[in-house]
Each structure stands twice: as structure tokens, then as C-alpha cells.
XYZ file of N, CA, C and O in Angstrom:
564
model
N 119.292 72.678 97.705
C 119.500 71.352 98.262
C 120.427 71.386 99.469
O 120.283 70.570 100.345
N 121.356 72.366 99.462
C 122.257 72.453 100.612
C 121.477 72.748 101.886
O 121.797 72.226 102.940
N 120.462 73.599 101.777
C 119.659 73.932 102.957
C 118.940 72.694 103.482
O 118.887 72.463 104.687
N 118.390 71.891 102.592
C 117.696 70.668 103.006
C 118.675 69.701 103.666
O 118.344 69.049 104.659
N 119.887 69.628 103.137
C 120.904 68.740 103.718
C 121.245 69.218 105.127
O 121.338 68.424 106.048
N 121.414 70.544 105.293
C 121.753 71.086 106.614
C 120.627 70.844 107.620
O 120.881 70.505 108.769
N 119.409 71.027 107.187
C 118.270 70.809 108.088
C 118.191 69.348 108.504
O 118.058 69.029 109.684
N 118.288 68.449 107.531
C 118.181 67.027 107.863
C 119.344 66.593 108.749
O 119.169 65.795 109.663
N 120.531 67.145 108.503
C 121.693 66.797 109.321
C 121.504 67.318 110.746
O 121.808 66.620 111.710
N 121.008 68.561 110.904
C 120.824 69.129 112.243
C 119.753 68.367 113.024
O 119.783 68.332 114.244
N 118.796 67.777 112.319
C 117.748 66.996 112.981
C 118.138 65.536 113.183
O 117.391 64.771 113.773
N 119.304 65.162 112.658
C 119.753 63.778 112.791
C 119.010 62.828 111.875
O 118.889 61.638 112.169
N 118.506 63.318 110.743
C 117.766 62.497 109.798
C 118.676 62.065 108.653
O 119.570 62.802 108.257
N 118.458 60.885 108.111
C 119.218 60.496 106.928
C 118.809 61.393 105.763
O 117.661 61.824 105.667
N 119.763 61.698 104.883
C 119.472 62.615 103.797
C 119.651 61.945 102.446
O 120.579 61.187 102.214
N 118.708 62.214 101.568
C 118.823 61.843 100.158
C 117.986 62.852 99.391
O 117.211 63.609 99.980
N 118.125 62.880 98.079
C 117.360 63.854 97.295
C 115.850 63.636 97.478
O 115.088 64.585 97.567
N 115.423 62.400 97.556
C 113.985 62.149 97.719
C 113.500 62.518 99.123
O 112.392 62.994 99.293
N 114.339 62.319 100.139
C 113.910 62.680 101.493
C 113.910 64.189 101.689
O 113.181 64.710 102.531
N 114.713 64.910 100.917
C 114.751 66.366 101.032
C 113.401 66.973 100.668
O 113.007 67.988 101.216
N 112.685 66.340 99.780
C 111.383 66.848 99.376
C 110.309 66.543 100.406
O 109.236 67.137 100.380
N 110.575 65.631 101.311
C 109.585 65.223 102.302
C 109.695 66.003 103.615
O 108.881 65.812 104.501
N 110.729 66.854 103.737
C 110.854 67.624 104.966
C 109.689 68.597 105.077
O 109.349 69.284 104.126
N 109.069 68.618 106.214
C 107.919 69.475 106.441
C 108.261 70.442 107.559
O 108.802 70.048 108.587
N 107.944 71.684 107.366
C 108.173 72.676 108.398
C 106.877 72.862 109.177
O 105.849 73.209 108.611
N 106.945 72.639 110.466
C 105.785 72.792 111.331
C 105.868 74.117 112.052
O 106.927 74.524 112.515
N 104.737 74.793 112.159
C 104.694 76.063 112.877
C 104.851 75.843 114.369
O 104.564 74.765 114.886
N 105.319 76.851 115.046
C 105.475 76.737 116.495
C 104.120 76.914 117.168
O 103.182 77.446 116.594
N 104.043 76.478 118.379
C 102.801 76.634 119.132
C 102.932 77.838 120.049
O 104.023 78.189 120.493
N 101.829 78.468 120.321
C 101.819 79.616 121.207
C 101.716 79.101 122.635
O 100.849 78.280 122.938
N 102.619 79.562 123.509
C 102.542 79.082 124.895
C 101.265 79.565 125.565
O 100.734 80.619 125.213
N 100.768 78.807 126.523
C 99.541 79.229 127.212
C 99.793 80.509 128.000
O 100.889 80.748 128.491
N 98.768 81.337 128.100
C 98.864 82.580 128.859
C 98.839 82.272 130.348
O 98.269 81.279 130.783
N 99.455 83.146 131.116
C 99.423 82.979 132.557
C 97.994 83.184 133.046
O 97.285 84.054 132.570
N 97.591 82.385 134.002
C 96.207 82.452 134.469
C 96.063 83.183 135.794
O 94.975 83.274 136.326
N 97.139 83.725 136.327
C 97.080 84.361 137.636
C 96.598 85.792 137.631
O 96.587 86.440 138.668
N 96.191 86.316 136.474
C 95.754 87.706 136.406
C 94.288 87.849 136.789
O 93.473 86.973 136.537
N 93.985 88.998 137.365
C 92.602 89.306 137.734
C 91.846 89.816 136.516
O 92.419 90.436 135.630
N 90.564 89.545 136.484
C 89.692 90.082 135.436
C 89.270 91.477 135.884
O 88.831 91.652 137.025
N 89.428 92.500 135.028
C 89.029 93.853 135.429
C 87.561 93.921 135.850
O 86.696 93.316 135.231
N 87.317 94.673 136.918
C 85.982 94.839 137.481
C 85.620 96.329 137.498
O 86.470 97.190 137.319
N 84.356 96.634 137.787
C 83.913 98.019 137.857
C 84.671 98.793 138.934
O 84.986 99.968 138.765
N 85.007 98.151 140.032
C 85.762 98.825 141.096
C 87.140 99.265 140.591
O 87.648 100.316 140.991
N 87.743 98.473 139.704
C 89.029 98.856 139.110
C 88.866 100.103 138.251
O 89.726 100.991 138.261
N 87.780 100.166 137.514
C 87.520 101.325 136.658
C 87.412 102.582 137.515
O 88.015 103.619 137.207
N 86.672 102.507 138.611
C 86.501 103.655 139.506
C 87.842 104.087 140.112
O 88.144 105.282 140.186
N 88.644 103.115 140.538
C 89.956 103.430 141.117
C 90.873 104.084 140.088
O 91.563 105.062 140.396
N 90.896 103.553 138.875
C 91.751 104.116 137.828
C 91.303 105.532 137.453
O 92.134 106.416 137.231
N 90.008 105.734 137.393
C 89.495 107.065 137.062
C 89.932 108.092 138.117
O 90.231 109.240 137.795
N 90.020 107.670 139.375
C 90.444 108.592 140.441
C 91.942 108.921 140.356
O 92.377 109.946 140.884
N 92.718 108.076 139.691
C 94.155 108.325 139.552
C 94.492 109.314 138.439
O 95.574 109.898 138.443
N 93.583 109.482 137.486
C 93.876 110.279 136.303
C 93.229 111.650 136.372
O 92.175 111.833 136.986
N 93.850 112.619 135.696
C 93.376 114.003 135.735
C 92.035 114.173 135.027
O 91.189 114.942 135.464
N 91.847 113.445 133.939
C 90.621 113.595 133.152
C 89.755 112.340 133.257
O 90.235 111.236 132.994
N 88.479 112.482 133.613
C 87.598 111.311 133.687
C 87.417 110.625 132.332
O 87.148 109.433 132.270
N 87.589 111.376 131.247
C 87.432 110.779 129.915
C 88.647 109.962 129.493
O 88.667 109.396 128.407
N 89.654 109.863 130.369
C 90.842 109.071 130.069
C 90.613 107.573 130.274
O 91.494 106.772 130.000
N 89.448 107.205 130.783
C 89.116 105.798 131.006
C 87.850 105.468 130.226
O 86.826 106.116 130.387
N 87.956 104.460 129.370
C 86.795 103.957 128.628
C 86.568 102.519 129.059
O 87.509 101.730 129.108
N 85.331 102.186 129.359
C 85.068 100.828 129.796
C 83.627 100.428 129.553
O 82.710 101.243 129.698
N 83.455 99.172 129.220
C 82.113 98.616 129.124
C 81.610 98.195 130.505
O 80.424 97.937 130.680
N 82.501 98.150 131.483
C 82.128 97.706 132.821
C 81.269 98.731 133.554
O 80.424 98.372 134.364
N 81.520 100.008 133.291
C 80.699 101.052 133.927
C 79.837 101.789 132.904
O 79.284 102.835 133.200
N 79.765 101.242 131.718
C 78.952 101.765 130.621
C 79.368 103.166 130.165
O 78.572 103.911 129.625
N 80.644 103.529 130.387
C 81.152 104.788 129.852
C 81.530 104.624 128.383
O 81.817 105.602 127.708
N 81.521 103.389 127.916
C 81.796 103.085 126.509
C 81.018 101.833 126.127
O 80.632 101.031 126.978
N 80.793 101.702 124.840
C 80.143 100.487 124.336
C 81.204 99.587 123.724
O 82.344 99.996 123.508
N 80.822 98.376 123.426
C 81.739 97.451 122.758
C 82.205 98.035 121.434
O 83.363 97.893 121.062
N 81.304 98.726 120.739
C 81.661 99.350 119.459
C 82.717 100.444 119.644
O 83.576 100.633 118.780
N 82.677 101.162 120.773
C 83.676 102.197 121.051
C 85.069 101.596 121.243
O 86.069 102.251 120.961
N 85.137 100.372 121.737
C 86.416 99.741 122.035
C 86.966 98.893 120.891
O 88.073 98.375 120.985
N 86.211 98.762 119.812
C 86.657 97.939 118.681
C 87.984 98.434 118.132
O 88.878 97.647 117.826
N 88.167 99.739 118.018
C 89.407 100.301 117.492
C 90.626 99.985 118.346
O 91.752 100.011 117.864
N 90.411 99.674 119.612
C 91.499 99.309 120.511
C 91.689 97.794 120.571
O 92.799 97.309 120.737
N 90.600 97.039 120.469
C 90.664 95.587 120.602
C 91.007 94.850 119.310
O 91.543 93.746 119.356
N 90.669 95.428 118.169
C 90.907 94.752 116.894
C 92.037 95.432 116.142
O 92.143 96.659 116.150
N 92.865 94.630 115.482
C 93.962 95.228 114.721
C 93.434 95.771 113.396
O 92.322 95.460 112.967
N 94.229 96.591 112.735
C 93.784 97.287 111.529
C 93.538 96.348 110.355
O 92.834 96.692 109.415
N 94.107 95.144 110.390
C 93.871 94.175 109.321
C 92.632 93.320 109.599
O 92.283 92.466 108.810
N 92.009 93.525 110.756
C 90.836 92.772 111.181
C 91.129 91.270 111.287
O 90.284 90.436 111.027
N 92.359 90.986 111.700
C 92.788 89.595 111.834
C 92.704 89.119 113.285
O 92.383 87.980 113.545
N 93.020 90.005 114.216
C 93.006 89.664 115.634
C 91.917 90.462 116.334
O 91.750 91.652 116.096
N 91.204 89.797 117.227
C 90.103 90.426 117.939
C 90.310 90.205 119.438
O 90.212 89.087 119.918
N 90.605 91.296 120.145
C 90.820 91.221 121.586
C 89.510 91.246 122.342
O 88.435 91.389 121.760
N 89.618 91.159 123.652
C 88.416 91.113 124.473
C 88.519 92.007 125.704
O 87.859 91.770 126.700
N 89.333 93.038 125.621
C 89.510 93.909 126.769
C 88.305 94.822 126.971
O 87.867 95.504 126.052
N 87.786 94.878 128.197
C 86.657 95.765 128.485
C 87.103 97.137 129.002
O 86.278 97.952 129.377
N 88.426 97.384 129.019
C 88.941 98.568 129.690
C 90.107 99.179 128.914
O 91.086 98.500 128.612
N 89.985 100.469 128.589
C 91.046 101.216 127.905
C 91.366 102.440 128.746
O 90.470 103.171 129.171
N 92.657 102.644 129.002
C 93.109 103.813 129.740
C 93.981 104.642 128.813
O 94.866 104.111 128.140
N 93.715 105.951 128.772
C 94.445 106.871 127.893
C 95.140 107.941 128.731
O 94.637 109.052 128.868
N 96.306 107.616 129.308
C 97.003 108.600 130.140
C 97.525 109.773 129.301
O 97.786 109.633 128.114
N 97.665 110.930 129.958
C 98.102 112.146 129.265
C 99.610 112.371 129.358
O 100.178 113.099 128.563
N 100.268 111.778 130.381
C 101.713 111.975 130.531
C 102.331 110.756 131.214
O 101.630 109.831 131.620
N 103.651 110.770 131.340
C 104.352 109.617 131.901
C 104.033 109.397 133.376
O 104.085 108.273 133.859
N 103.677 110.456 134.094
C 103.300 110.302 135.490
C 102.014 109.480 135.611
O 101.904 108.595 136.476
N 101.058 109.738 134.742
C 99.819 108.957 134.753
C 100.076 107.515 134.328
O 99.471 106.593 134.868
N 100.972 107.310 133.367
C 101.341 105.942 132.965
C 101.890 105.200 134.168
O 101.522 104.055 134.446
N 102.762 105.852 134.910
C 103.364 105.239 136.092
C 102.304 104.852 137.127
O 102.352 103.751 137.694
N 101.344 105.732 137.368
C 100.277 105.438 138.332
C 99.435 104.247 137.889
O 99.095 103.376 138.699
N 99.105 104.196 136.594
C 98.267 103.116 136.073
C 99.007 101.781 136.148
O 98.455 100.771 136.602
N 100.274 101.767 135.739
C 101.039 100.521 135.760
C 101.223 100.030 137.190
O 101.104 98.831 137.470
N 101.496 100.936 138.124
C 101.631 100.537 139.534
C 100.319 99.959 140.055
O 100.302 98.937 140.739
N 99.207 100.612 139.736
C 97.906 100.102 140.171
C 97.661 98.699 139.611
O 97.218 97.806 140.326
N 97.953 98.517 138.333
C 97.739 97.199 137.712
C 98.649 96.143 138.323
O 98.231 95.007 138.549
N 99.872 96.511 138.625
C 100.794 95.568 139.271
C 100.272 95.167 140.650
O 100.251 93.979 140.991
N 99.845 96.157 141.416
C 99.348 95.879 142.767
C 98.080 95.038 142.767
O 97.799 94.326 143.731
N 97.285 95.118 141.687
C 96.005 94.408 141.618
C 96.015 93.244 140.637
O 94.952 92.705 140.310
N 97.190 92.849 140.165
C 97.351 91.699 139.259
C 96.502 91.807 137.997
O 95.887 90.830 137.557
N 96.454 92.987 137.398
C 95.719 93.191 136.156
C 96.720 93.167 135.001
O 97.728 93.882 135.038
N 96.444 92.363 134.004
C 97.319 92.296 132.837
C 97.209 93.594 132.043
O 96.122 94.149 131.893
N 98.349 94.076 131.533
C 98.395 95.328 130.784
C 98.910 95.045 129.373
O 99.915 94.361 129.200
N 98.211 95.587 128.396
C 98.657 95.507 127.011
C 98.927 96.934 126.545
O 97.998 97.714 126.358
N 100.227 97.308 126.396
C 100.525 98.652 125.920
C 100.200 98.784 124.439
O 100.364 97.837 123.673
N 99.733 99.943 124.046
C 99.360 100.157 122.653
C 99.721 101.587 122.279
O 99.474 102.513 123.036
N 100.294 101.746 121.089
C 100.664 103.091 120.633
C 99.698 103.516 119.541
O 98.529 103.735 119.796
N 100.154 103.584 118.304
C 99.296 104.058 117.223
C 98.406 103.004 116.627
O 97.562 103.288 115.792
N 98.600 101.734 117.040
C 97.807 100.615 116.528
C 97.952 100.481 115.011
O 97.011 100.125 114.322
N 99.146 100.803 114.514
C 99.371 100.743 113.074
C 100.266 99.585 112.660
O 100.399 99.298 111.485
N 100.903 98.915 113.600
C 101.802 97.822 113.259
C 101.077 96.497 113.218
O 99.896 96.385 113.495
N 101.811 95.479 112.840
C 101.261 94.128 112.855
C 101.374 93.610 114.280
O 102.460 93.512 114.831
N 100.258 93.305 114.876
C 100.234 92.951 116.288
C 99.413 91.692 116.509
O 98.664 91.259 115.641
N 99.536 91.161 117.688
C 98.670 90.069 118.095
C 97.554 90.649 118.939
O 97.274 91.835 118.919
N 96.942 89.797 119.714
C 95.845 90.268 120.556
C 96.072 89.791 121.970
O 96.750 88.798 122.197
N 95.517 90.499 122.931
C 95.606 89.994 124.293
C 94.815 88.702 124.398
O 93.737 88.588 123.843
N 95.370 87.721 125.083
C 94.711 86.427 125.189
C 93.755 86.331 126.353
O 93.226 85.285 126.634
N 93.552 87.404 127.050
C 92.689 87.385 128.217
C 92.122 88.783 128.416
O 92.649 89.742 127.859
N 91.074 88.919 129.193
C 90.608 90.272 129.506
C 91.719 91.025 130.240
O 92.282 90.522 131.204
N 92.057 92.174 129.753
C 93.149 92.945 130.323
C 92.865 94.420 130.150
O 91.854 94.809 129.574
N 93.770 95.229 130.629
C 93.675 96.666 130.469
C 94.522 97.055 129.262
O 95.670 96.632 129.149
N 93.963 97.824 128.356
C 94.741 98.347 127.232
C 95.229 99.725 127.634
O 94.434 100.602 127.974
N 96.538 99.903 127.632
C 97.155 101.170 127.984
C 97.508 101.886 126.683
O 98.519 101.610 126.057
N 96.635 102.767 126.252
C 96.820 103.483 125.002
C 97.745 104.676 125.211
O 97.398 105.622 125.923
N 98.899 104.628 124.591
C 99.891 105.701 124.733
C 99.791 106.718 123.608
O 100.655 107.572 123.457
N 98.754 106.636 122.822
C 98.576 107.523 121.672
C 98.466 108.981 122.083
O 98.889 109.876 121.364
N 97.897 109.260 123.237
C 97.598 110.638 123.625
C 98.616 111.251 124.571
O 98.405 112.360 125.070
N 99.709 110.583 124.837
C 100.695 111.124 125.766
C 101.365 112.362 125.188
O 101.830 112.370 124.053
N 101.388 113.409 125.996
C 102.040 114.681 125.646
C 101.552 115.290 124.344
O 102.320 115.860 123.574
N 100.280 115.179 124.054
C 99.714 115.862 122.889
C 98.831 116.994 123.369
O 98.308 116.976 124.487
N 98.648 117.960 122.559
C 97.787 119.083 122.920
C 96.339 118.679 122.729
O 95.994 118.035 121.739
N 95.448 119.084 123.646
C 94.042 118.709 123.526
C 93.356 119.379 122.355
O 93.751 120.312 121.803
């Protein structure tokens, strides 16, 4: 009851035992995503592929180097609760490649969603963006 009294007092509401039962907790709203980002295009895929040492470091449905099914593991969380819509996954091999990709995305206004092992509780990108998979950094082939 003390918690209900504190909540009602902080909200400036009159408090009584019956009103304490009527307090409702409302969830917060998610702020709208910024709309100034560019949608990844095939030309972006070609440019990114030229920045990386291995051509297989870029997966995309835009140039048909991957299918939607190939990208499900990157776009959907492990609980199958969130479903992203990114058509582009970049898998850099070292921090130098990460730097090149992030600079390219900054210069071209492409939204970046960093991703590691994809094992935590996560949300989803709210717009088409580039998924920067850091799973393969500094690992042996």
C-alpha cells in the first residue's frame, strides 16, 4: 500500500485504499523512427562489396547474392518475436573493415543495426537498414 500511496502522491492524485486499487500502469510508447535515412540500393551493395576483402562478406536480396530465407537468421530474433526487414547484411572480418562500412553508411545516410551473436533479447530495426554482423570479427576461417 505504501507504493500505491507514493505513486498517487507523485502524480498529484488523491489517495484512499479504494483508489489504490484503481491505479493503472500504462506502457510507454515507442518514439517514431527517424525518416531521413536512405533505403539500401543495389549500388550500395556493390560499393560495400568493393570495400571488403571477401566478396562473401556481403549478403543481400538486392543483388540476389542471398534469399530472404538466408537473411531470416539476421532479421528475426531467436524467440521469433521480432521480425526485421533488412535486405542487407555485412560481415566484416576485422575492425578496419567495420570502420570502412560505418563511414560508408554515414556518408550515404544508411541506418546501421549492429549485431553480435544474436543471442540476447533484442528489438528489431524499424526500417530497411544495414545489419552489421560482428560475429565473424577476428575469427579463423
